[in-house]
Short mmCIF file of C-alpha atoms in Angstrom, two decimals:
data_model
loop_
_atom_site.label_atom_id
_atom_site.label_comp_id
_atom_site.label_asym_id
_atom_site.label_seq_id
_atom_site.Cartn_x
_atom_site.Cartn_y
_atom_site.Cartn_z
CA MET F 1 77.71 -41.48 -179.72
CA ILE F 2 77.90 -41.12 -175.91
CA ARG F 3 74.26 -41.48 -174.27
CA ALA F 4 74.08 -39.95 -170.78
CA HIS F 5 71.31 -40.55 -168.28
CA THR F 6 69.80 -38.78 -165.17
CA ALA F 7 70.72 -40.22 -161.64
CA ASP F 8 66.82 -41.34 -161.42
CA ALA F 9 67.20 -43.10 -164.61
CA VAL F 10 70.46 -44.91 -163.68
CA ARG F 11 68.65 -45.91 -160.58
CA ALA F 12 65.75 -46.90 -161.88
CA ALA F 13 67.76 -49.37 -164.46
CA GLU F 14 69.69 -50.95 -161.22
CA GLN F 15 66.69 -51.92 -159.59
CA PRO F 16 65.39 -54.96 -161.75
CA LEU F 17 69.19 -56.24 -161.60
CA LEU F 18 69.21 -55.60 -157.92
CA ALA F 19 65.77 -57.59 -157.36
CA ALA F 20 67.23 -60.61 -159.71
CA GLY F 21 70.27 -60.57 -157.19
CA MET F 22 73.01 -59.38 -159.66
CA PRO F 23 76.23 -58.50 -157.88
CA LEU F 24 76.34 -55.00 -159.31
CA MET F 25 78.95 -53.82 -156.75
CA GLN F 26 81.44 -56.54 -157.25
CA ARG F 27 81.17 -56.07 -161.06
CA ALA F 28 81.99 -52.28 -160.42
CA ALA F 29 84.58 -53.17 -158.09
CA ALA F 30 86.43 -55.69 -160.10
CA ALA F 31 86.06 -53.03 -163.01
CA LEU F 32 87.27 -50.30 -161.06
CA ALA F 33 90.12 -52.24 -159.87
CA VAL F 34 91.42 -52.99 -163.37
CA VAL F 35 91.24 -49.49 -164.47
CA GLN F 36 93.22 -48.33 -161.38
CA ALA F 37 95.67 -50.99 -161.93
CA ARG F 38 96.13 -50.00 -165.59
CA LEU F 39 96.43 -46.25 -164.35
CA LEU F 40 99.27 -47.18 -161.73
CA ARG F 41 101.04 -49.09 -164.51
CA GLU F 42 100.96 -46.12 -166.70
CA SER F 43 101.85 -43.42 -164.14
CA THR F 44 104.29 -45.31 -162.03
CA GLY F 45 105.62 -48.35 -164.33
CA GLY F 46 103.96 -51.16 -162.01
CA VAL F 47 101.05 -52.15 -159.49
CA SER F 48 102.84 -54.03 -156.92
CA GLY F 49 104.36 -52.04 -154.14
CA ARG F 50 102.36 -48.87 -154.97
CA ARG F 51 100.44 -46.96 -152.70
CA VAL F 52 96.55 -46.01 -152.82
CA VAL F 53 94.43 -43.74 -150.77
CA ILE F 54 90.93 -44.46 -150.69
CA LEU F 55 88.48 -41.58 -149.58
CA ALA F 56 85.67 -43.64 -148.69
CA GLY F 57 82.17 -42.56 -147.85
CA PRO F 58 79.47 -44.53 -145.99
CA GLY F 59 77.57 -45.50 -148.86
CA SER F 60 77.40 -47.83 -151.95
CA ASN F 61 79.86 -45.54 -153.65
CA GLY F 62 82.65 -46.12 -150.87
CA GLY F 63 81.56 -49.74 -150.99
CA ASP F 64 82.78 -50.02 -154.52
CA ALA F 65 85.97 -48.43 -153.81
CA LEU F 66 86.77 -50.34 -150.90
CA HIS F 67 86.02 -53.80 -152.64
CA ALA F 68 88.32 -52.49 -155.57
CA GLY F 69 91.06 -51.63 -152.87
CA ALA F 70 90.76 -54.99 -151.53
CA ARG F 71 91.40 -56.48 -154.85
CA LEU F 72 94.39 -54.16 -155.18
CA ALA F 73 95.75 -54.94 -151.98
CA ARG F 74 95.86 -58.51 -152.83
CA ARG F 75 97.89 -57.75 -155.91
CA GLY F 76 100.70 -56.40 -153.50
CA VAL F 77 99.47 -52.49 -153.38
CA GLY F 78 99.42 -50.55 -150.16
CA VAL F 79 95.90 -49.43 -149.56
CA VAL F 80 94.77 -46.98 -146.84
CA ALA F 81 91.13 -45.79 -146.53
CA ILE F 82 90.26 -42.82 -145.11
CA ALA F 83 86.68 -42.80 -143.68
CA THR F 84 84.73 -39.73 -144.19
CA ALA F 85 82.06 -40.65 -141.83
CA ALA F 86 81.40 -42.48 -138.91
CA ARG F 87 80.16 -45.60 -140.52
CA LEU F 88 81.48 -47.52 -143.94
CA HIS F 89 80.04 -50.02 -146.17
CA GLY F 90 80.43 -52.91 -143.86
CA GLU F 91 81.20 -55.68 -146.50
CA GLY F 92 83.75 -53.50 -148.04
CA ALA F 93 85.49 -52.59 -144.87
CA GLU F 94 85.66 -56.12 -144.36
CA ALA F 95 87.12 -56.98 -147.50
CA LEU F 96 89.71 -54.36 -147.47
CA ARG F 97 90.90 -55.11 -143.78
CA GLY F 98 90.85 -59.07 -144.88
CA ALA F 99 93.39 -58.11 -147.95
CA GLY F 100 95.63 -56.13 -145.54
CA GLY F 101 94.39 -52.82 -146.13
CA ARG F 102 94.34 -50.07 -143.26
CA ILE F 103 91.15 -47.89 -142.34
CA LEU F 104 91.87 -44.41 -140.89
CA ARG F 105 88.93 -42.05 -139.67
CA LEU F 106 89.07 -38.29 -141.07
CA ALA F 107 87.94 -37.11 -137.52
CA ALA F 108 90.93 -38.55 -136.04
CA LEU F 109 93.29 -37.03 -138.58
CA ASP F 110 94.40 -33.20 -138.56
CA ALA F 111 95.57 -31.48 -141.80
CA ALA F 112 98.99 -32.45 -141.33
CA GLY F 113 97.90 -36.08 -140.97
CA ILE F 114 95.82 -35.85 -143.95
CA GLU F 115 98.42 -34.25 -145.97
CA ARG F 116 101.20 -36.78 -145.00
CA GLU F 117 98.99 -39.57 -146.11
CA LEU F 118 97.98 -38.11 -149.51
CA ALA F 119 101.81 -37.18 -150.19
CA ARG F 120 102.81 -40.82 -149.88
CA ALA F 121 100.01 -42.03 -152.50
CA HIS F 122 100.67 -42.77 -156.16
CA GLN F 123 97.00 -42.76 -156.93
CA ILE F 124 94.20 -41.45 -154.69
CA CYS F 125 90.55 -42.88 -155.17
CA ASP F 126 87.55 -40.91 -154.63
CA GLY F 127 84.53 -43.12 -153.23
CA VAL F 128 82.88 -40.37 -150.96
CA LEU F 129 79.80 -39.56 -152.57
CA GLY F 130 77.82 -41.37 -155.69
CA ILE F 131 74.77 -40.41 -157.65
CA GLY F 132 73.18 -39.42 -154.57
CA GLY F 133 75.58 -36.74 -153.55
CA ARG F 134 74.68 -33.03 -153.54
CA ALA F 135 76.81 -30.33 -154.96
CA GLU F 136 77.28 -28.45 -151.91
CA LEU F 137 79.88 -29.89 -149.54
CA ASP F 138 80.54 -29.03 -145.87
CA GLU F 139 83.59 -28.86 -144.07
CA PRO F 140 85.82 -30.82 -143.10
CA LEU F 141 85.05 -32.85 -146.28
CA ALA F 142 85.67 -30.02 -148.54
CA ALA F 143 89.02 -29.33 -146.91
CA LEU F 144 89.84 -33.35 -147.47
CA LEU F 145 88.72 -32.83 -151.14
CA ARG F 146 90.85 -29.65 -151.64
CA ALA F 147 93.84 -31.46 -150.29
CA ALA F 148 93.04 -34.49 -152.68
CA SER F 149 92.84 -32.32 -155.67
CA ALA F 150 95.98 -30.13 -154.85
CA ALA F 151 98.23 -33.65 -154.15
CA LEU F 152 100.95 -34.92 -156.75
CA ALA F 153 98.94 -38.15 -157.06
CA PRO F 154 96.27 -38.31 -159.61
CA VAL F 155 92.51 -38.79 -158.73
CA VAL F 156 90.46 -41.51 -159.78
CA ALA F 157 86.74 -40.52 -159.12
CA VAL F 158 84.36 -43.65 -158.67
CA ASP F 159 81.12 -43.02 -160.56
CA VAL F 160 81.02 -39.31 -160.24
CA PRO F 161 83.64 -36.56 -158.43
CA THR F 162 82.44 -36.00 -155.14
CA GLY F 163 80.92 -32.36 -154.92
CA VAL F 164 79.36 -32.84 -158.48
CA ASP F 165 75.42 -33.43 -159.31
CA ALA F 166 75.24 -36.38 -161.21
CA THR F 167 72.14 -34.93 -163.41
CA THR F 168 72.82 -31.26 -163.41
CA GLY F 169 76.45 -31.23 -163.44
CA GLU F 170 76.63 -28.31 -160.94
CA ALA F 171 79.78 -28.49 -158.98
CA ASP F 172 80.79 -27.26 -155.36
CA PRO F 173 83.96 -25.24 -155.63
CA ALA F 174 85.81 -27.65 -153.41
CA ALA F 175 84.54 -30.85 -155.63
CA VAL F 176 87.44 -33.14 -156.19
CA ARG F 177 89.38 -32.72 -159.41
CA ALA F 178 89.93 -36.18 -161.03
CA ALA F 179 92.05 -37.17 -163.73
CA VAL F 180 89.76 -40.21 -164.53
CA THR F 181 86.24 -40.45 -163.49
CA VAL F 182 85.11 -44.36 -163.86
CA THR F 183 81.46 -44.47 -164.52
CA PHE F 184 79.06 -47.54 -163.91
CA GLY F 185 76.18 -48.84 -166.15
CA ALA F 186 75.72 -45.20 -167.89
CA VAL F 187 77.33 -42.13 -168.49
CA LYS F 188 75.82 -39.74 -165.89
CA ALA F 189 74.11 -36.72 -167.79
CA GLY F 190 76.01 -34.33 -165.19
CA LEU F 191 79.39 -35.14 -166.40
CA LEU F 192 78.92 -33.71 -169.52
CA MET F 193 77.60 -30.40 -168.45
CA PRO F 194 79.72 -27.32 -167.97
CA GLY F 195 80.15 -27.60 -164.24
CA ALA F 196 81.59 -31.29 -164.12
CA ALA F 197 83.95 -30.59 -166.92
CA ALA F 198 86.68 -29.08 -164.82
CA HIS F 199 86.23 -31.98 -162.26
CA ALA F 200 85.79 -35.17 -164.09
CA GLY F 201 88.86 -35.80 -165.99
CA ARG F 202 88.74 -38.20 -168.63
CA ILE F 203 85.57 -40.45 -168.52
CA GLU F 204 85.69 -44.22 -168.56
CA LEU F 205 82.44 -46.22 -168.81
CA VAL F 206 82.39 -49.71 -167.25
CA ASP F 207 79.23 -51.94 -168.41
CA ILE F 208 77.75 -53.77 -165.45
CA GLY F 209 74.53 -54.63 -167.46
CA LEU F 210 72.27 -51.48 -167.34
CA THR F 211 72.10 -50.78 -170.85
CA PRO F 212 68.80 -53.04 -171.45
CA HIS F 213 66.93 -51.28 -168.71
CA LEU F 214 67.81 -47.53 -169.78
CA PRO F 215 65.37 -45.14 -171.10
CA GLU F 216 65.83 -45.30 -174.96
CA ARG F 217 65.77 -41.39 -174.71
CA PRO F 218 68.80 -40.05 -172.94
CA ALA F 219 69.06 -36.86 -171.22
CA ALA F 220 72.25 -35.78 -172.88
CA LEU F 221 74.31 -36.75 -176.08
CA ARG F 222 77.97 -36.32 -177.10
CA LEU F 223 78.90 -36.82 -180.82
CA VAL F 224 82.11 -38.91 -181.31
CA ASP F 225 84.24 -39.58 -184.32
CA GLU F 226 81.81 -42.38 -185.25
CA ASP F 227 78.99 -39.87 -185.72
CA VAL F 228 80.86 -37.43 -187.83
CA ARG F 229 81.73 -40.35 -190.37
CA ALA F 230 77.90 -41.38 -190.33
CA LEU F 231 76.34 -38.05 -190.41
CA TRP F 232 78.81 -35.97 -192.75
CA LEU F 233 77.86 -35.43 -196.19
CA VAL F 234 80.69 -36.63 -198.26
CA PRO F 235 80.18 -35.83 -201.73
CA GLY F 236 79.66 -38.33 -204.43
CA PRO F 237 79.98 -38.64 -208.34
CA ALA F 238 76.78 -36.81 -208.87
CA ASP F 239 77.07 -34.01 -206.61
CA HIS F 240 77.64 -30.40 -207.82
CA LYS F 241 77.84 -27.10 -206.17
CA TYR F 242 74.20 -26.55 -205.44
CA SER F 243 73.61 -29.99 -203.95
CA ARG F 244 76.54 -29.79 -201.86
CA GLY F 245 74.98 -26.33 -200.46
CA VAL F 246 75.05 -22.70 -200.82
CA VAL F 247 75.87 -20.70 -197.76
CA ALA F 248 75.15 -16.85 -197.93
CA LEU F 249 77.08 -14.90 -195.28
CA ASP F 250 75.75 -11.14 -194.07
CA VAL F 251 78.41 -10.73 -191.76
CA GLY F 252 81.42 -8.48 -191.53
CA SER F 253 81.47 -4.65 -191.30
CA PRO F 254 83.89 -1.84 -191.81
CA ALA F 255 84.41 -1.78 -188.19
CA PHE F 256 84.76 -5.62 -188.20
CA PRO F 257 85.83 -6.89 -191.76
CA GLY F 258 87.89 -9.88 -190.42
CA ALA F 259 84.77 -11.41 -189.39
CA ALA F 260 83.73 -11.95 -192.89
CA VAL F 261 86.92 -13.20 -193.97
CA LEU F 262 87.15 -15.87 -191.09
CA ALA F 263 83.27 -16.68 -191.33
CA ALA F 264 83.92 -17.22 -195.60
CA GLU F 265 87.15 -19.35 -194.62
CA GLY F 266 84.90 -21.59 -192.19
CA ALA F 267 82.38 -22.16 -194.48
CA ALA F 268 84.51 -22.94 -197.54
CA ARG F 269 87.07 -25.10 -195.68
CA ALA F 270 84.29 -27.13 -194.09
CA GLY F 271 83.02 -28.01 -197.72
CA ALA F 272 80.53 -25.74 -198.94
CA GLY F 273 79.61 -26.25 -202.42
CA MET F 274 79.40 -22.16 -202.71
CA VAL F 275 79.77 -19.27 -200.52
CA ARG F 276 78.09 -15.96 -201.41
CA TYR F 277 78.89 -12.56 -199.57
CA ARG F 278 76.04 -10.01 -199.18
CA GLY F 279 78.04 -7.41 -197.17
CA PRO F 280 79.54 -4.00 -198.01
CA ALA F 281 81.71 -3.65 -201.14
CA ALA F 282 84.79 -2.73 -199.09
CA VAL F 283 84.52 -5.77 -197.05
CA ARG F 284 83.59 -7.84 -199.94
CA ASP F 285 86.73 -7.04 -201.75
CA LEU F 286 88.54 -7.98 -198.56
CA VAL F 287 86.94 -11.57 -198.64
CA LEU F 288 87.65 -12.15 -202.20
CA ALA F 289 91.25 -11.02 -201.93
CA ARG F 290 91.43 -14.12 -199.44
CA ARG F 291 88.91 -16.33 -201.02
CA PRO F 292 88.56 -15.65 -204.70
CA GLU F 293 85.99 -18.37 -205.00
CA VAL F 294 83.44 -16.29 -203.03
CA VAL F 295 80.52 -15.20 -204.74
CA GLY F 296 80.14 -11.68 -204.21
CA ALA F 297 76.62 -11.45 -204.93
CA ASP F 298 73.22 -12.60 -203.76
CA GLY F 299 71.26 -15.49 -205.43
CA ARG F 300 70.12 -19.10 -204.56
CA ARG F 301 71.14 -20.19 -200.96
CA GLN F 302 70.28 -22.86 -198.66
CA ALA F 303 71.40 -21.36 -195.54
CA LEU F 304 72.09 -17.60 -194.02
CA VAL F 305 74.65 -16.80 -191.70
CA VAL F 306 74.02 -13.38 -190.25
CA GLY F 307 75.56 -11.20 -187.48
CA SER F 308 79.00 -11.91 -187.02
CA GLY F 309 81.32 -8.84 -187.17
CA LEU F 310 78.01 -6.45 -187.18
CA GLU F 311 77.06 -4.07 -184.33
CA SER F 312 73.75 -4.87 -182.93
CA ASP F 313 72.08 -1.42 -184.38
CA ASP F 314 73.19 -2.50 -187.81
CA PRO F 315 70.12 -2.66 -189.71
CA ARG F 316 71.47 -5.79 -191.60
CA CYS F 317 70.97 -7.65 -188.24
CA ARG F 318 66.95 -7.31 -188.01
CA ALA F 319 66.61 -7.94 -191.83
CA GLY F 320 68.66 -10.95 -191.49
CA VAL F 321 66.44 -12.46 -188.48
CA GLU F 322 63.36 -11.58 -190.32
CA GLU F 323 64.62 -13.68 -193.50
CA LEU F 324 64.98 -16.38 -191.04
CA LEU F 325 61.81 -16.08 -188.89
CA LEU F 326 59.55 -19.35 -189.36
CA ALA F 327 56.39 -18.84 -191.69
CA ALA F 328 53.55 -21.27 -192.49
CA GLY F 329 54.16 -23.07 -196.00
CA HIS F 330 56.52 -21.70 -198.83
CA ARG F 331 58.52 -18.48 -198.06
CA GLU F 332 59.43 -15.86 -201.19
CA LEU F 333 62.79 -14.62 -201.08
CA LEU F 334 63.39 -11.71 -203.08
CA LEU F 335 67.20 -11.75 -205.03
CA ALA F 336 69.21 -8.82 -205.57
CA ASP F 337 68.37 -9.00 -209.04
CA GLY F 338 64.92 -8.62 -208.71
CA ARG F 339 63.88 -12.32 -209.09
CA ARG F 340 61.93 -14.21 -206.65
CA GLU F 341 62.47 -17.64 -205.32
CA LEU F 342 60.49 -19.93 -203.50
CA ILE F 343 62.32 -21.66 -200.52
CA ASP F 344 60.59 -24.37 -197.97
CA ASP F 345 62.84 -24.43 -194.91
CA ALA F 346 64.40 -21.33 -193.36
CA ALA F 347 68.04 -22.21 -192.24
CA GLY F 348 70.86 -20.31 -190.94
CA VAL F 349 72.92 -18.92 -188.02
CA ILE F 350 71.83 -16.00 -185.96
CA ASP F 351 75.26 -14.88 -184.48
CA ALA F 352 76.85 -11.97 -182.45
CA GLY F 353 75.16 -8.67 -183.08
CA ALA F 354 72.20 -10.22 -184.87
CA LEU F 355 71.27 -11.87 -181.84
CA ALA F 356 70.49 -8.60 -180.09
CA ALA F 357 67.67 -8.16 -183.09
CA ILE F 358 65.63 -11.07 -181.84
CA ARG F 359 62.51 -9.55 -180.56
CA PRO F 360 59.84 -10.90 -178.00
CA GLY F 361 57.60 -13.50 -179.81
CA ASP F 362 59.97 -14.39 -182.40
CA ARG F 363 59.76 -18.13 -183.71
CA PHE F 364 61.94 -19.83 -185.59
CA GLY F 365 62.33 -23.47 -187.22
CA THR F 366 64.80 -25.79 -185.60
CA ARG F 367 67.44 -25.51 -188.47
CA VAL F 368 67.71 -21.80 -187.65
CA VAL F 369 70.83 -21.93 -184.97
CA LEU F 370 71.55 -19.32 -182.54
CA THR F 371 75.10 -19.05 -181.37
CA PRO F 372 75.43 -16.99 -178.11
CA HIS F 373 78.49 -16.98 -175.83
CA ALA F 374 77.40 -16.84 -172.27
CA GLY F 375 77.24 -13.03 -171.75
CA GLU F 376 75.04 -12.82 -175.28
CA ALA F 377 72.93 -15.82 -174.04
CA ALA F 378 72.23 -13.84 -170.60
CA ARG F 379 71.47 -10.64 -172.66
CA LEU F 380 69.20 -12.49 -174.91
CA ALA F 381 67.11 -14.27 -172.02
CA ALA F 382 66.65 -10.72 -170.42
CA ALA F 383 65.34 -9.47 -173.59
CA LEU F 384 62.93 -12.32 -174.05
CA GLY F 385 61.74 -11.60 -170.66
CA LEU F 386 63.47 -14.81 -169.34
CA ARG F 387 65.78 -15.43 -166.18
CA GLU F 388 69.17 -14.32 -167.02
CA ASP F 389 71.07 -15.91 -164.30
CA LEU F 390 70.37 -19.55 -164.90
CA PRO F 391 73.11 -22.38 -165.12
CA ALA F 392 74.27 -22.81 -168.64
CA PRO F 393 72.25 -26.11 -169.72
CA ARG F 394 69.16 -24.60 -168.27
CA LEU F 395 69.59 -21.33 -170.05
CA ALA F 396 70.16 -23.08 -173.61
CA THR F 397 67.14 -25.13 -172.87
CA ALA F 398 64.91 -21.90 -172.00
CA LEU F 399 65.93 -20.15 -174.61
CA ALA F 400 65.44 -22.86 -177.22
CA GLU F 401 61.94 -23.44 -175.72
CA GLU F 402 61.21 -19.72 -176.18
CA THR F 403 62.50 -18.99 -179.62
CA GLY F 404 62.00 -22.51 -181.34
CA ALA F 405 65.35 -22.54 -182.63
CA THR F 406 68.53 -24.62 -182.06
CA VAL F 407 70.81 -23.05 -179.34
CA LEU F 408 74.45 -23.59 -179.68
CA LEU F 409 75.99 -22.08 -176.39
CA LYS F 410 79.39 -21.32 -176.56
CA GLY F 411 82.17 -22.23 -174.14
CA ALA F 412 84.71 -24.79 -172.93
CA VAL F 413 81.84 -27.16 -172.79
CA THR F 414 79.30 -26.22 -175.91
CA LEU F 415 75.72 -27.24 -175.34
CA VAL F 416 73.27 -27.38 -178.30
CA ALA F 417 69.43 -27.51 -177.51
CA ASP F 418 67.01 -28.53 -180.07
CA GLY F 419 64.04 -26.13 -180.15
CA GLU F 420 61.69 -29.32 -180.61
CA ASP F 421 63.36 -31.11 -177.95
CA PRO F 422 65.18 -28.80 -175.79
CA ALA F 423 65.33 -30.97 -172.73
CA GLN F 424 67.80 -33.20 -174.38
CA LEU F 425 71.10 -31.31 -174.79
CA THR F 426 74.05 -32.25 -177.09
CA SER F 427 77.17 -31.19 -175.17
CA GLN F 428 80.75 -31.10 -176.92
CA ALA F 429 84.25 -30.59 -175.10
CA ASP F 430 86.49 -31.08 -177.91
CA ALA F 431 88.47 -27.87 -177.83
CA THR F 432 91.59 -26.77 -176.21
CA PRO F 433 91.61 -23.45 -174.07
CA TRP F 434 93.61 -21.72 -176.57
CA LEU F 435 90.41 -21.62 -178.81
CA ALA F 436 89.41 -18.59 -176.51
CA THR F 437 90.62 -15.89 -178.98
CA ALA F 438 89.15 -13.32 -181.17
CA GLY F 439 87.37 -14.53 -184.48
CA ALA F 440 87.04 -18.04 -183.38
CA GLY F 441 83.24 -17.82 -183.14
CA ASP F 442 83.09 -16.23 -186.68
CA VAL F 443 85.01 -19.32 -188.03
CA LEU F 444 82.34 -21.46 -186.37
CA ALA F 445 79.34 -19.75 -187.50
CA GLY F 446 80.90 -20.77 -191.32
CA ILE F 447 81.26 -24.25 -190.42
CA LEU F 448 77.61 -24.11 -189.11
CA GLY F 449 76.50 -22.62 -192.23
CA THR F 450 77.69 -25.15 -194.45
CA LEU F 451 76.42 -28.14 -192.34
CA LEU F 452 72.86 -26.34 -192.36
CA ALA F 453 73.04 -25.65 -196.34
CA ALA F 454 74.15 -29.44 -196.66
CA GLY F 455 70.37 -30.20 -195.09
CA LEU F 456 71.61 -31.45 -191.53
CA PRO F 457 68.95 -30.88 -188.88
CA GLY F 458 69.99 -27.91 -186.30
CA ALA F 459 71.13 -29.87 -183.52
CA ARG F 460 73.32 -32.38 -185.32
CA ALA F 461 74.92 -29.50 -187.47
CA GLY F 462 75.51 -27.91 -183.97
CA GLY F 463 76.96 -30.65 -182.46
CA LEU F 464 79.11 -31.59 -185.61
CA ALA F 465 80.40 -28.19 -186.09
CA ALA F 466 81.38 -27.87 -182.66
CA LEU F 467 83.04 -31.29 -182.77
CA LEU F 468 85.21 -29.91 -185.87
CA HIS F 469 85.61 -26.68 -184.57
CA GLY F 470 87.38 -27.96 -181.51
CA ARG F 471 89.46 -30.67 -183.09
CA ALA F 472 90.81 -28.32 -185.87
CA ALA F 473 91.90 -26.00 -182.78
CA CYS F 474 93.71 -28.80 -181.13
CA ASP F 475 95.55 -29.58 -184.35
CA ALA F 476 96.15 -25.86 -184.82
CA SER F 477 97.49 -25.57 -181.27
CA ARG F 478 99.85 -28.47 -181.74
CA GLY F 479 97.68 -31.02 -179.31
CA GLY F 480 96.77 -27.82 -177.04
CA ARG F 481 100.16 -27.05 -176.46
CA ALA F 482 100.81 -23.65 -178.40
CA PRO F 483 98.45 -20.68 -178.90
CA LEU F 484 96.61 -20.19 -182.08
CA VAL F 485 94.68 -17.65 -183.99
CA ALA F 486 91.22 -18.12 -185.78
CA LEU F 487 92.51 -18.23 -189.01
CA ASP F 488 94.72 -21.10 -188.06
CA VAL F 489 91.65 -22.81 -186.88
CA ALA F 490 90.04 -22.57 -190.38
CA GLU F 491 93.17 -23.70 -192.12
CA HIS F 492 93.31 -26.75 -190.03
CA LEU F 493 89.52 -27.71 -190.87
CA PRO F 494 90.16 -29.77 -193.97
CA GLY F 495 93.11 -31.85 -192.13
CA ALA F 496 90.88 -32.39 -188.92
CA LEU F 497 88.00 -33.78 -190.79
CA ALA F 498 90.04 -36.06 -193.13
CA SER F 499 91.81 -37.49 -189.87
CA ILE F 500 88.08 -38.04 -188.34
CA LEU F 501 86.25 -39.50 -191.62
CA ASP F 502 89.04 -42.05 -192.35
CA ASP F 503 87.32 -44.82 -194.49
CA ALA F 504 84.43 -42.62 -195.53
CA LEU F 505 86.82 -40.91 -197.82
CA ARG F 506 86.94 -43.90 -200.10
CA PRO F 507 85.20 -43.02 -203.41
CA ASP F 508 82.81 -46.17 -202.99
CA ALA F 509 81.61 -44.93 -199.63
CA PRO F 510 78.21 -44.25 -199.11
CA ARG F 511 77.06 -40.65 -198.44
CA GLY F 512 76.15 -39.89 -194.89
CA GLY F 513 72.58 -38.70 -193.59
CA ALA F 514 70.62 -37.27 -191.00
#
């Protein structure tokens, strides 16, 4: 699991080490130079004789970059630093000059001179602003960063890309677009947020000794393969269809019947013990024609998925929402055959059309997951009397606080906010842009229903569902190289899960848990 922290938390963690005289800058610079050298070898086949241009700011971030540049210069790299301010980090500048590097002043370069220096580079190092930097950029710095982003040489960002807020992830349009961000001590929470995703590239964390001094509770999380292996409920010899989880689907309509097929595919292929379909007979027949193991009758279930493929005025939307509303103690569920069943914990997914059926004052448990995309989230916020123009992280948090539910805000970076702890976001960026296709959200709703039916908490189920959904999409699109359709994603779920689980698929492997 990637645990990310705010800029303030990182600064606080640095203080006891700095007070003890720990050479944090030298540690960071040494690690940065190692990464830069590796990337040079990967992109050009060597290190000596290559050329690196450093964009150096006046603070510690610039110092890290200049000291790393000195190390590279001593290995035969031609290093040129462009100073973006009137002053530079003194020790870093002295080290670079002493190793044979050159320093130019941005104020002394015209656009042609900047373009000439960047065009000769094999690698560009962004060391302008660190965790104290603002997302808003002024000219001529913005022009320099745009030129760096447009250059052929890959950009390596130091700690955070310049123009990206280290805590919120908000990014200036001119923020540098890095191929790799080398971040020190802890992943900065902003790097996991949607704005930063277009600028940070691959994130590489360097340990400089901060871990014992960081807060136990991170500001943001990202699940990785190891978490799937730990959390996924792999069935054992004693399991049966009910212990594995039963998902009921109240999705799909005559206007959008495919949503029911896709949700059923997602639920079944993610490992549901049983999938029930509760919709219209004509749609049910279509589902059964594709998935004959689906049960076309209501009955015992552990999770409900409602809303996919439904118009917002469909009465099934409000009925499903009311079924999932939080009530004190046990709740009585009336089954289609007239029997009544007591359930302890309403769990389910409110998707698409059913989101519009949520009313002010509705409160859910955290094992109810709302799954809006950006437009639906804004409309829901407006309906609940909240600001609809908030950045994605704050919007997800506000919706979770207001409803008590877990909110899975879909996007290129999917955010999950837990109704009990909405300020700590789970952020997943596992997909390919090819996943932006009709029906993909229906498959995700089915996967999520399966994980909730298996008993996982809402936030963990949301993060795992987003991870597997994205990974299956990457497989379906041949590593992000080809188009896909939603059904392709569902069909690749078992293979994607198997590739992640590895040893967890051994017959003697213990079952995962929340």
